[in-house]
Amino acid sequence: MQYDLTVDNITKNFDLFTAVDQVSFDIPSGSFFSILGPSGCGKTTLMRMIAGFETPTSGDIRIKGDSVVALPPNRRNVKMVFQHLALFPMMNVQENIAYGLRCRGAGKDEITRKVGEVLERIGLPDSANKEISQLSGGQKQRIAIARCMVLDPDVLLLDEPLGALDLKLREHMKIELKSLQHEFDTTFVYITHDQSEALVMSDNVAVMKDGRFEQVGSPQDLYHNPQTPFVAGFVGDSNRWSGKVKDVSNGIITATTESGLTLQSKSATGDTVSTGEEINIFVRPEAVQLHLGDEAAQLASAGSGLNHMPVTVESMLFNGANSRILVNTQSGERIEVDLPQRGEHTTLRNGDRIGISWAQSQSLCFRG
Amino acid sequence: MNHAQKRLAFLLLFAPFFLWILLLIVLPHIGVFILSVKEKVGMGVYEYGLGNYIEFFNEPVYWNTLLRTAVMSIFVTIVTLIIGFPIAYYIAKIARQRAKAGLFLLCLIPLWVSDLVRSFGWIVLLRETGIVSSFLQYIGIVSGPVEFLYNDATVVVGLVYTVMLFMIVPLVTTLDGMDDSLIEAGFNLGGSRLTVLRRIIIPYAMPGIISGCIVVFMLTAGSYLTPILLGGKNSQWFTEQIYEQFITRFNWESGAAFGVLLLIFTSITVWIGLRLSGQTLSSTVAKT
Amino acid sequence: MSQHKKTLIAAATGLALLTSVNASADTTLRLLTWGSYAPDKVVQMFEEKYPDIKVEVTFSNNEEMISKLRATRGAGFDLAQPSHDRIHSAQLEYNIYKPMDLSKIDLSNVDTTLLDGVKANTTIDGKVFSVPHQWGTTGLMADKTIAPDFNSWGDICDPQYKGKTSMRLKRTILLAMAFDMGEDPFAAYSDLNKYQGILNKVTDKLIDCKDNIKAYWKGGDDLSAMMLSGEIVGSETWDSTAFKLYNQNKNIVFVPPKTGALAWIDTFTLPRKGKADDAAYKWINFVMSPEIIPLMSASTGAVAAVNGGIDLMPDDKREALKAAFTPADIKNLKFFANIPPGVEDMEGKALEKIKAASGS
């Protein structure tokens, strides 16, 4: 398999602080790869090493198989879209895009032709003579990408470029970035702290924490099969408990939480746990089902393979398709539950007594 | 507050500025201009006319001195820019926050002592039997005493030293406002150091460069003590000419005309500079 | 609002009190004079003797004195000290002085030759405007071990001292060179065409001389530094500067030029709008008294215009003076003549030409 970018056991120390700690990964040609992590996790340092603005303490970086660690930034065929885009304010659109071509020594005709082509491809064919200040946020975004893409880079790095946009535009640009990546068929490496950006656009996502990769995988994989408690907590929303194992049988782990709730779950990693161990249990809000009226009572007597319990409605969080409901268990724990907007729950009011349940397989546990 | 009160409040706020402009800037200039178009026809008898200006253009000594002052001032401005830019870049982009204040302070030091003391400092250093000359003899680079004083180069050095701060402050202000990622983007897109400097950093800093140059040029062309004390037998500065007219020759009328000419001439030079660099006053001096 | 009113009233009262206190306390004598002509010690003694008078000193020179008084039409100062030759035309043209009441000055001990000279120079419409204070000369100074024969103005331009001489580029050197070339510029003041002719010759001479000069000195300090360091061996100088250097290096002597040293007399003159004439007269009598003269001369290096003025010099200066001047030299002194209107302009242009000419 052809890899556009290979990072091999790379480490970066600043004085006594290790920003990136022995990270390795390969990115196949033409894929969209995201590095997701909270601020301070080392993702920006990692990207700056790939671009050449920082020198790794140890390890190797290869682009299309060739090591670039010794090359200065301007000799690497890795282009970068900066967080605040870094469009040159004293140049117009045409000059911004032509800058890289001119550095390469391209002729006048070639520059005009290539700038025209790339503007066509990003859907802004008439903006060559516009000043940067005349562009909208989304247009600036596209110009910043065009400025890099006109140079046919092996890898395009994007450093949280959507951070400064308002929500609506951000949602729109997620889709647009993905389609631009298809359009140019170039490897994109995208850095973000926003899990939804990473999940929506990427072919593969690496979750990073404290300078290390926690897990690398497809968005679905990360979401459904998190391998560490951090990933389970960081990717998507979860209800989370810590508890002590009381019993293990047939892969079903029964544990009691601190407040006395008894829950059944499966090991996320496949590791075996034994009685008395501390574990963390994660349940996604959409895995929990609501039971109204008689249904709740029936459930209480059935009890096979389901975690179920009576609860009181605390409050409703209406947000269209993403509406949630907060409920309290009898022992006083709060649980977040997705509230499907299909009409059957319109009668729910604060203080109503209902039942909830979820399957053992939807309840993942990790060693504490 | 009703409308009348608002107006009153505005007038009260505006009054100090207005008075300052009127009393200290507008009126004196009008006074100087009126004085400059008077001609002395006899003892205590004056007539209006352009004689003082005609005299200026008829006497090569005068306009030569003005030209010389302008050329030297432009040269001082360029040297100050060339030396000041790297310093400003270092302060704005490379030095740590705490070091910045210290470096600024260093640039400020020349302004803590008066023109006169500063010039004497240079004299002590540069005279034939001075510190630099003695040191060079001591380490054996030269065999006899060397006179560094009393020439145009010394005047340039003294002036550059004096006006450096006025170049560095606007430069640091503009460069400080420049996002580091612009420079990184310049490299990332394939630019060499020279390209990034020429196509990104300098164009970005242009407003600061121009406003620094304007201030430095004006200060230099209008300086008095430094060129006179450090200059040699042939060095002439136009301000000296104005002083001579006013004080030694009691010829206030022609001194005033020279003053007006200096103002017009420096203004034209600044205007040409702005046109050549494609900047405007509002985009440079008003901005920083 | 009432609070504001109170503050205002308080401030106004305070201001009124301050001004009244100030006005009743004493008179201020505002002196416009040369640097070193009002030594701190003398001012202190004067204020002790007249506790109701406070002395404020502004240091200046001939040209600035006239310019300052011209700007205010004679106001702002109570006593000025211009040189004897710069009063007549300034008074005629700008009307900045007022006549003196000689009865208020103790003239008993004043050197009559100098007094008559100053009176002759500064009498307009029968009124006397000035009395003499101190006199001194401008001449040459040389390091006698290196330049023993340095004794005429023209020697400044002698190629054997190339790059080792200096002068002040002011009107004095124009007059000095004119004398050196055998002219009498003061006599030519009455015929300005003739004077222009002399000036042209002097200008050419001084332009040729430029190569020979190290630098034009601007004040006593830079002249002293050049002379003491040996950077120059001979120069035009004020006698007081030469006397000071003689103290530090006995080889540096004042040399009266062959054609005669140029002599000036600094005067006491009252600005037209002076407000403290009585205090001014008191100051004049005070500094001309025999107890004060040695203090004053020690500070200025100039000779008081009283009988036996030279003997009242401090020891070191008297010694230097006597070493420099023979009685014949004293006789040969050339006192500056009144400058008629227009001459300053002609001289100014000559000086500009010299400055602008390119030497090396």
mmCIF file of C-alpha atoms in Angstrom, chain C residues 163-311:
data_model
loop_
_atom_site.group_PDB
_atom_site.id
_atom_site.type_symbol
_atom_site.label_atom_id
_atom_site.label_comp_id
_atom_site.label_asym_id
_atom_site.label_seq_id
_atom_site.Cartn_x
_atom_site.Cartn_y
_atom_site.Cartn_z
ATOM 1 C CA GLY C 163 45.178 71.412 10.043
ATOM 2 C CA LYS C 164 46.393 72.698 13.409
ATOM 3 C CA THR C 165 44.626 76.053 13.737
ATOM 4 C CA SER C 166 41.129 77.221 14.489
ATOM 5 C CA MET C 167 38.894 80.285 14.500
ATOM 6 C CA ARG C 168 35.326 81.205 15.256
ATOM 7 C CA LEU C 169 33.347 81.887 12.099
ATOM 8 C CA LYS C 170 31.777 85.135 13.307
ATOM 9 C CA ARG C 171 32.186 88.813 12.442
ATOM 10 C CA THR C 172 35.252 89.220 14.683
ATOM 11 C CA ILE C 173 37.482 87.191 12.379
ATOM 12 C CA LEU C 174 36.334 89.253 9.364
ATOM 13 C CA LEU C 175 37.490 92.439 11.085
ATOM 14 C CA ALA C 176 40.680 90.821 12.345
ATOM 15 C CA MET C 177 41.675 89.639 8.857
ATOM 16 C CA ALA C 178 40.873 93.063 7.428
ATOM 17 C CA PHE C 179 43.344 94.639 9.842
ATOM 18 C CA ASP C 180 45.868 91.928 9.007
ATOM 19 C CA MET C 181 45.541 92.814 5.323
ATOM 20 C CA GLY C 182 46.386 96.413 6.104
ATOM 21 C CA GLU C 183 42.826 97.790 5.970
ATOM 22 C CA ASP C 184 40.941 99.735 8.601
ATOM 23 C CA PRO C 185 37.426 98.282 8.543
ATOM 24 C CA PHE C 186 36.118 100.597 11.271
ATOM 25 C CA ALA C 187 37.057 103.614 9.203
ATOM 26 C CA ALA C 188 35.257 102.047 6.246
ATOM 27 C CA TYR C 189 31.954 101.795 8.164
ATOM 28 C CA SER C 190 31.116 105.268 6.928
ATOM 29 C CA ASP C 191 31.424 104.128 3.286
ATOM 30 C CA LEU C 192 29.644 100.837 2.913
ATOM 31 C CA ASN C 193 30.793 100.359 -0.683
ATOM 32 C CA LYS C 194 34.352 100.535 0.435
ATOM 33 C CA TYR C 195 33.542 98.210 3.314
ATOM 34 C CA GLN C 196 32.037 95.689 0.893
ATOM 35 C CA GLY C 197 35.270 95.807 -1.067
ATOM 36 C CA ILE C 198 37.247 94.975 2.061
ATOM 37 C CA LEU C 199 34.789 92.218 2.955
ATOM 38 C CA ASN C 200 35.196 90.635 -0.486
ATOM 39 C CA LYS C 201 38.962 90.490 -0.068
ATOM 40 C CA VAL C 202 38.628 89.047 3.422
ATOM 41 C CA THR C 203 36.098 86.482 2.202
ATOM 42 C CA ASP C 204 38.469 85.234 -0.483
ATOM 43 C CA LYS C 205 41.293 85.027 2.002
ATOM 44 C CA LEU C 206 39.219 83.072 4.499
ATOM 45 C CA ILE C 207 37.936 80.670 1.823
ATOM 46 C CA ASP C 208 41.528 79.943 0.824
ATOM 47 C CA CYS C 209 42.314 79.554 4.491
ATOM 48 C CA LYS C 210 39.642 76.889 5.031
ATOM 49 C CA ASP C 211 42.010 74.056 4.187
ATOM 50 C CA ASN C 212 44.351 75.199 6.867
ATOM 51 C CA ILE C 213 41.788 75.055 9.629
ATOM 52 C CA LYS C 214 40.906 71.983 11.639
ATOM 53 C CA ALA C 215 37.431 73.130 12.633
ATOM 54 C CA TYR C 216 35.615 76.330 13.481
ATOM 55 C CA TRP C 217 35.166 76.537 17.221
ATOM 56 C CA LYS C 218 31.781 77.454 18.593
ATOM 57 C CA GLY C 219 32.410 78.138 22.262
ATOM 58 C CA GLY C 220 35.079 78.221 24.933
ATOM 59 C CA ASP C 221 34.633 74.541 25.720
ATOM 60 C CA ASP C 222 35.405 73.051 22.321
ATOM 61 C CA LEU C 223 38.243 75.525 21.775
ATOM 62 C CA SER C 224 39.790 74.559 25.137
ATOM 63 C CA ALA C 225 39.466 70.863 24.388
ATOM 64 C CA MET C 226 41.199 71.189 20.997
ATOM 65 C CA MET C 227 43.984 73.335 22.398
ATOM 66 C CA LEU C 228 44.657 71.299 25.560
ATOM 67 C CA SER C 229 44.693 67.999 23.663
ATOM 68 C CA GLY C 230 47.202 69.418 21.224
ATOM 69 C CA GLU C 231 44.912 68.889 18.275
ATOM 70 C CA ILE C 232 45.541 72.519 17.376
ATOM 71 C CA VAL C 233 48.588 74.681 18.157
ATOM 72 C CA GLY C 234 47.237 78.172 17.485
ATOM 73 C CA SER C 235 43.881 79.859 17.257
ATOM 74 C CA GLU C 236 41.825 82.986 17.444
ATOM 75 C CA THR C 237 40.578 83.213 21.045
ATOM 76 C CA TRP C 238 38.911 85.252 23.732
ATOM 77 C CA ASP C 239 41.576 86.369 26.169
ATOM 78 C CA SER C 240 39.674 84.867 29.106
ATOM 79 C CA THR C 241 39.755 81.425 27.493
ATOM 80 C CA ALA C 242 43.488 81.716 26.902
ATOM 81 C CA PHE C 243 44.060 82.787 30.517
ATOM 82 C CA LYS C 244 42.164 79.780 31.780
ATOM 83 C CA LEU C 245 44.265 77.443 29.646
ATOM 84 C CA TYR C 246 47.467 79.177 30.796
ATOM 85 C CA ASN C 247 46.576 77.980 34.277
ATOM 86 C CA GLN C 248 46.560 74.405 33.106
ATOM 87 C CA ASN C 249 49.462 74.536 30.680
ATOM 88 C CA LYS C 250 51.997 77.342 30.921
ATOM 89 C CA ASN C 251 53.026 76.781 27.313
ATOM 90 C CA ILE C 252 49.677 78.033 26.089
ATOM 91 C CA VAL C 253 49.815 81.801 25.996
ATOM 92 C CA PHE C 254 47.652 84.656 24.814
ATOM 93 C CA VAL C 255 49.318 86.537 21.966
ATOM 94 C CA PRO C 256 48.151 90.041 21.028
ATOM 95 C CA PRO C 257 48.305 90.135 17.229
ATOM 96 C CA LYS C 258 50.768 92.514 15.565
ATOM 97 C CA THR C 259 47.889 94.622 14.265
ATOM 98 C CA GLY C 260 46.385 94.876 17.729
ATOM 99 C CA ALA C 261 43.977 92.804 19.748
ATOM 100 C CA LEU C 262 40.308 93.623 19.196
ATOM 101 C CA ALA C 263 38.765 95.004 22.355
ATOM 102 C CA TRP C 264 35.184 95.002 23.557
ATOM 103 C CA ILE C 265 33.532 96.585 26.542
ATOM 104 C CA ASP C 266 30.489 94.923 28.019
ATOM 105 C CA THR C 267 28.081 97.477 29.412
ATOM 106 C CA PHE C 268 25.148 97.929 31.696
ATOM 107 C CA THR C 269 22.068 98.970 29.727
ATOM 108 C CA LEU C 270 18.432 99.223 30.821
ATOM 109 C CA PRO C 271 15.770 97.500 28.696
ATOM 110 C CA ARG C 272 12.977 99.912 27.744
ATOM 111 C CA LYS C 273 10.221 98.145 29.690
ATOM 112 C CA GLY C 274 12.325 97.067 32.666
ATOM 113 C CA LYS C 275 10.376 97.236 35.924
ATOM 114 C CA ALA C 276 13.099 97.307 38.565
ATOM 115 C CA ASP C 277 15.411 100.186 37.689
ATOM 116 C CA ASP C 278 16.330 100.855 41.303
ATOM 117 C CA ALA C 279 17.339 97.251 41.815
ATOM 118 C CA ALA C 280 19.325 97.431 38.562
ATOM 119 C CA TYR C 281 21.276 100.476 39.753
ATOM 120 C CA LYS C 282 21.898 98.728 43.051
ATOM 121 C CA TRP C 283 23.291 95.726 41.175
ATOM 122 C CA ILE C 284 25.557 97.961 39.055
ATOM 123 C CA ASN C 285 26.980 99.747 42.085
ATOM 124 C CA PHE C 286 27.324 96.468 43.931
ATOM 125 C CA VAL C 287 29.311 94.591 41.295
ATOM 126 C CA MET C 288 31.494 97.628 40.567
ATOM 127 C CA SER C 289 32.499 97.943 44.228
ATOM 128 C CA PRO C 290 36.137 97.021 44.977
ATOM 129 C CA GLU C 291 35.142 94.054 47.181
ATOM 130 C CA ILE C 292 33.127 92.367 44.476
ATOM 131 C CA ILE C 293 35.294 93.076 41.435
ATOM 132 C CA PRO C 294 37.880 90.348 42.209
ATOM 133 C CA LEU C 295 35.101 87.796 42.558
ATOM 134 C CA MET C 296 33.537 88.887 39.305
ATOM 135 C CA SER C 297 36.814 88.980 37.383
ATOM 136 C CA ALA C 298 37.740 85.565 38.715
ATOM 137 C CA SER C 299 34.564 84.219 37.196
ATOM 138 C CA THR C 300 34.596 86.101 33.887
ATOM 139 C CA GLY C 301 38.298 86.482 33.199
ATOM 140 C CA ALA C 302 37.583 90.012 32.022
ATOM 141 C CA VAL C 303 38.931 93.272 33.451
ATOM 142 C CA ALA C 304 36.633 95.594 35.390
ATOM 143 C CA ALA C 305 36.284 99.078 33.882
ATOM 144 C CA VAL C 306 37.653 100.815 36.969
ATOM 145 C CA ASN C 307 40.934 102.510 37.683
ATOM 146 C CA GLY C 308 43.519 99.809 38.298
ATOM 147 C CA GLY C 309 41.124 97.149 37.068
ATOM 148 C CA ILE C 310 43.977 94.883 36.100
ATOM 149 C CA ASP C 311 45.297 94.897 39.669
#
